[in-house]
Amino acid sequence: MPPLEPNYCCAVTPETRPLSIREVEDGLAPKLLATRFHYFESLDSTNHYGRLLAERGEPQGTIVIAEMQTLGRGRLGRHWVSPPYVNLYCSVILRPTLAPADAPRITLTAAVALADAIERFGPIAPTIKWPNDILAGGKKIAGVLTEAASNSQRVEFVVLGIGVNLNFSLEAMPPEIRERATSLSILAGRNVSREAFLQRLIHDLDRCYAILEERGFAALAPRWDERFDLRGRRVRVEMTDRAIIGRAVGLDADGALIIALADGGRQRIVAGDVIPVEE
Ligand code: BT5
């Protein structure tokens, strides 16, 4: 098993200030989540480290945070751009009482919480692009990557990974994301406190996760639906084995995306990429 040692590799310069976990904890009321923090200057991926901890029995509510990631991950092997000290990269270990087929509801739940937290700090109401992108002004500001381990009956743990662009300037963004990405500081015209944002995010995640666990996803679906940005749009849905074109209708109570097809039928989508296409 690989050692669970932090990899300290980036120097603190006068322009950078490490995140103060003490400050985050001080302002936090007791929570279901955020029971323990593991903080690193640098990790390959907080999700990777979170999985190693979860496999070793780390309890629900543990949060792994890195100032930068050398191999930040998106879905389907994609890369998450993770420069030091400006953004938030974290993974929360969850042990939900969900059947394995329902694990994607964690992604949707986190998207609602994340959009709520971002709205508190920015001038624009964020929207959600199914299932895991948070957009503000049509550009991506945050992403969610959930990785679950299940046995045949239940989910053993979920590593909920969240990346949010907080004080990421346009000039600092690599060309491959500059046109399509944004950050809270770009939108608000000033830097935001990373500690205050993390506190708010933990608060919103805690609240939404408690709703999911106590009342089920149906109680959160309307909140997700309000922020859904592709409703009524013609979309192409790319799944692992095929692609379909139809019109995005919204979520059902289970969290599946409903697509209206040209032949009048409807299709439920549980996993895939949704891309708007020309009318
Ligand atoms: C996601 O994937 O949006 C999930 C991102 C999750 C990142 C967090 S950070 C903490 C935790 N640890 C990890 O290793 N990961 C999680 P996806 O939908 O596949 O989107 C990936 C795409 O978003 C890339 O192909 C780029 O086009 C774009 N992208 C990459 N970095 C970005 C950034 N910082 N801001 C905006 N867009 C970005």
XYZ file of C-alpha atoms and ligand atoms in Angstrom:
317
model
C 0.000 0.000 0.000
C 1.409 3.438 -0.820
C 2.527 5.560 2.129
C 0.070 8.218 3.237
C 2.703 10.896 3.451
C 2.141 14.454 2.286
C 4.260 15.638 -0.581
C 5.468 19.119 0.271
C 6.690 20.624 -2.950
C 5.570 24.199 -3.358
C 7.111 27.126 -1.569
C 5.053 29.770 0.187
C 5.910 33.126 -1.350
C 4.876 36.560 -0.056
C 1.996 36.606 -2.564
C 0.539 33.362 -1.326
C -1.113 32.593 1.945
C -1.840 29.047 3.029
C -5.397 28.240 3.969
C -5.879 28.454 7.731
C -7.735 25.329 8.808
C -7.816 26.760 12.349
C -9.762 29.763 11.059
C -12.168 27.479 9.200
C -12.764 25.323 12.264
C -13.168 28.297 14.596
C -16.169 29.619 12.720
C -17.835 26.263 12.251
C -20.803 25.002 14.277
C -20.678 21.232 14.991
C -21.365 19.400 11.773
C -22.125 15.948 10.512
C -19.372 16.552 7.975
C -15.992 18.213 8.608
C -15.196 16.090 11.636
C -11.511 15.929 10.758
C -9.235 17.788 8.305
C -6.177 16.431 6.504
C -4.357 19.394 5.003
C -1.504 19.231 2.481
C 0.598 21.706 0.569
C 0.439 19.402 -2.414
C -1.126 16.078 -3.348
C -1.497 14.224 -6.612
C -5.281 14.281 -6.112
C -7.334 14.801 -2.960
C -9.721 12.137 -4.266
C -6.916 9.611 -4.541
C -5.740 10.344 -1.003
C -9.324 10.357 0.279
C -9.876 6.896 -1.181
C -6.759 5.539 0.555
C -7.977 6.976 3.855
C -11.512 5.630 3.353
C -10.165 2.169 2.566
C -8.324 2.330 5.894
C -11.588 3.007 7.713
C -11.442 6.797 8.054
C -14.862 7.955 9.284
C -17.524 9.927 7.467
C -16.932 13.660 7.533
C -13.177 13.581 7.063
C -12.060 16.272 4.631
C -8.842 16.159 2.626
C -7.589 19.506 1.354
C -4.575 20.314 -0.823
C -3.266 23.724 -1.771
C -2.394 22.294 -5.198
C -2.804 19.038 -7.077
C -0.242 17.576 -9.429
C -2.753 15.146 -10.970
C -6.113 16.789 -10.262
C -8.780 14.639 -11.842
C -12.001 15.340 -13.671
C -14.366 12.658 -14.902
C -13.414 10.077 -17.549
C -9.684 10.631 -17.078
C -9.887 14.369 -17.690
C -7.581 16.809 -15.924
C -8.551 19.403 -13.280
C -6.299 22.476 -13.417
C -5.163 22.969 -9.788
C -2.622 25.777 -9.217
C -1.472 26.535 -5.647
C -3.044 28.866 -3.078
C -5.798 30.435 -5.144
C -8.603 27.878 -5.268
C -10.180 25.102 -3.268
C -9.524 21.415 -3.893
C -11.065 19.101 -1.348
C -12.522 15.625 -0.914
C -15.039 14.596 1.703
C -15.371 10.992 2.856
C -19.016 9.968 3.093
C -20.573 6.731 4.271
C -24.143 7.183 3.035
C -27.023 4.760 3.542
C -27.593 4.442 -0.205
C -27.962 1.473 -2.517
C -25.077 1.349 -5.039
C -27.372 2.324 -7.926
C -28.270 5.516 -6.069
C -24.689 6.721 -5.482
C -24.935 9.330 -8.316
C -27.367 11.225 -6.068
C -24.367 12.332 -4.015
C -23.033 14.227 -7.057
C -26.369 15.965 -7.558
C -26.665 16.778 -3.853
C -23.154 18.246 -3.810
C -23.946 20.323 -6.902
C -26.925 21.922 -5.109
C -24.792 22.717 -2.039
C -21.925 24.047 -4.131
C -24.173 26.297 -6.204
C -25.760 27.660 -2.990
C -22.325 28.421 -1.498
C -21.075 30.089 -4.689
C -24.218 32.222 -4.877
C -23.424 33.670 -1.424
C -20.073 34.990 -2.637
C -20.716 35.964 -6.231
C -22.908 38.416 -8.085
C -24.411 35.754 -10.374
C -26.810 32.908 -9.592
C -24.918 29.754 -10.630
C -26.519 27.110 -12.781
C -25.907 23.366 -12.900
C -24.989 21.473 -16.038
C -25.999 17.874 -15.457
C -24.576 16.125 -13.606
C -21.533 17.802 -12.095
C -20.584 21.171 -13.570
C -21.358 24.456 -11.850
C -21.511 27.362 -14.270
C -21.651 31.091 -13.613
C -22.385 33.389 -16.527
C -22.186 30.318 -18.768
C -18.605 29.489 -17.729
C -17.393 26.687 -15.503
C -16.557 27.767 -11.982
C -16.584 24.437 -10.141
C -16.770 20.693 -10.675
C -17.674 17.635 -8.630
C -16.086 14.209 -8.935
C -17.605 11.435 -6.825
C -15.960 8.051 -6.614
C -17.792 5.286 -4.790
C -16.821 1.880 -3.444
C -19.741 -0.520 -3.106
C -20.480 -4.134 -2.316
C -23.522 -5.892 -3.732
C -25.942 -4.377 -1.205
C -24.710 -0.973 -0.233
C -22.291 1.848 -0.781
C -19.287 1.389 1.516
C -17.967 4.885 1.025
C -18.028 7.792 -1.377
C -15.152 10.178 -1.917
C -16.800 13.464 -2.860
C -14.259 15.638 -4.655
C -14.915 19.330 -5.160
C -12.849 21.847 -7.084
C -13.880 25.519 -7.005
C -12.153 28.429 -8.731
C -12.001 31.139 -6.088
C -9.176 33.636 -6.738
C -8.057 32.183 -10.073
C -7.283 35.109 -12.420
C -7.963 34.906 -16.131
C -4.269 35.520 -16.899
C -3.245 32.593 -14.706
C -5.589 30.159 -16.482
C -3.986 27.911 -19.082
C -5.263 28.507 -22.627
C -7.165 25.223 -22.739
C -9.667 26.439 -20.115
C -9.447 30.253 -20.375
C -12.382 30.633 -22.754
C -14.675 28.332 -20.816
C -13.725 28.859 -17.160
C -14.334 31.574 -14.603
C -13.760 32.177 -10.890
C -15.418 34.001 -8.005
C -12.769 36.739 -8.090
C -13.289 37.304 -11.821
C -17.036 37.608 -11.288
C -16.924 39.650 -8.083
C -13.969 41.853 -9.069
C -12.175 41.136 -5.775
C -10.564 38.226 -4.000
C -12.684 36.118 -1.677
C -11.600 34.625 1.639
C -10.926 30.945 1.052
C -11.585 30.219 4.717
C -14.986 31.925 4.637
C -15.888 30.093 1.428
C -14.901 26.703 2.832
C -16.948 27.337 5.981
C -19.981 28.193 3.871
C -19.472 25.175 1.624
C -19.254 22.832 4.611
C -22.407 24.406 6.037
C -24.326 23.952 2.764
C -23.010 20.447 2.162
C -23.940 19.412 5.674
C -27.467 20.735 5.236
C -28.021 19.124 1.817
C -26.459 15.807 2.836
C -28.708 15.642 5.913
C -31.748 16.203 3.670
C -30.587 13.423 1.339
C -30.047 10.998 4.212
C -33.242 11.841 6.107
C -35.758 12.594 3.373
C -34.245 11.188 0.193
C -33.245 12.853 -3.054
C -36.844 13.736 -3.962
C -36.654 16.483 -1.294
C -33.666 18.060 -3.061
C -34.669 17.484 -6.685
C -36.702 20.723 -7.004
C -33.700 22.742 -5.780
C -31.488 21.081 -8.359
C -34.101 21.549 -11.032
C -34.320 25.307 -10.374
C -30.670 25.649 -11.304
C -30.702 23.296 -14.274
C -29.393 25.330 -17.199
C -30.254 23.107 -20.146
C -33.985 22.767 -19.621
C -35.778 22.812 -22.938
C -32.508 22.851 -24.880
C -31.639 20.438 -27.659
C -28.765 18.315 -26.373
C -26.541 15.475 -27.353
C -26.009 12.935 -24.580
C -22.817 10.958 -24.872
C -22.798 7.709 -22.956
C -20.031 5.114 -22.837
C -21.531 2.983 -25.599
C -23.648 5.402 -27.650
C -24.998 8.925 -28.045
C -28.548 10.261 -28.392
C -30.022 13.621 -29.365
C -33.137 15.018 -27.727
C -34.523 17.817 -25.628
C -33.542 18.128 -21.938
C -36.658 18.004 -19.765
C -35.259 17.929 -16.220
C -34.605 15.524 -13.377
C -36.863 12.774 -12.114
C -37.177 12.143 -8.380
C -34.371 9.560 -8.597
C -31.915 12.054 -10.062
C -31.932 10.691 -13.621
C -31.943 13.215 -16.450
C -35.036 12.971 -18.654
C -34.537 13.484 -22.383
C -37.509 13.885 -24.721
C -36.797 12.133 -28.020
C -37.988 13.179 -31.468
C -40.246 10.108 -31.715
C -42.195 11.262 -28.659
C -40.483 8.808 -26.302
C -38.553 9.711 -23.184
C -35.259 8.377 -22.009
C -33.799 8.393 -18.487
C -30.057 9.035 -18.378
C -28.079 8.010 -15.311
C -24.533 8.599 -16.593
C -23.089 10.534 -19.494
C -22.036 13.926 -20.820
C -24.668 16.423 -21.949
C -23.682 18.887 -24.653
C -26.024 21.555 -26.056
C -26.415 21.384 -29.842
C -27.692 23.867 -32.426
C -31.480 24.015 -32.809
C -15.136 17.815 -13.235
O -14.808 16.940 -14.222
O -15.668 18.889 -13.390
C -14.751 17.336 -11.840
C -13.667 18.177 -11.242
C -13.365 17.747 -9.828
C -12.105 18.374 -9.315
C -11.890 18.071 -7.853
S -10.594 18.988 -7.167
C -10.621 18.043 -5.729
C -10.875 16.607 -6.158
N -9.625 15.908 -6.434
C -9.504 15.606 -7.741
O -8.522 15.042 -8.252
N -10.608 16.018 -8.403
C -11.586 16.621 -7.516
P -15.251 17.071 -15.753
O -16.722 17.287 -15.857
O -14.682 15.865 -16.416
O -14.547 18.396 -16.239
C -13.187 18.421 -16.558
C -13.004 19.532 -17.598
O -13.180 20.814 -16.979
C -11.606 19.573 -18.180
O -11.500 18.705 -19.283
C -11.449 21.044 -18.579
O -12.080 21.307 -19.818
C -12.260 21.761 -17.518
N -11.407 22.245 -16.416
C -10.274 21.700 -15.920
N -9.815 22.404 -14.874
C -10.680 23.429 -14.701
C -10.763 24.490 -13.773
N -9.885 24.658 -12.783
N -11.811 25.356 -13.902
C -12.737 25.226 -14.884
N -12.704 24.222 -15.781
C -11.697 23.322 -15.694
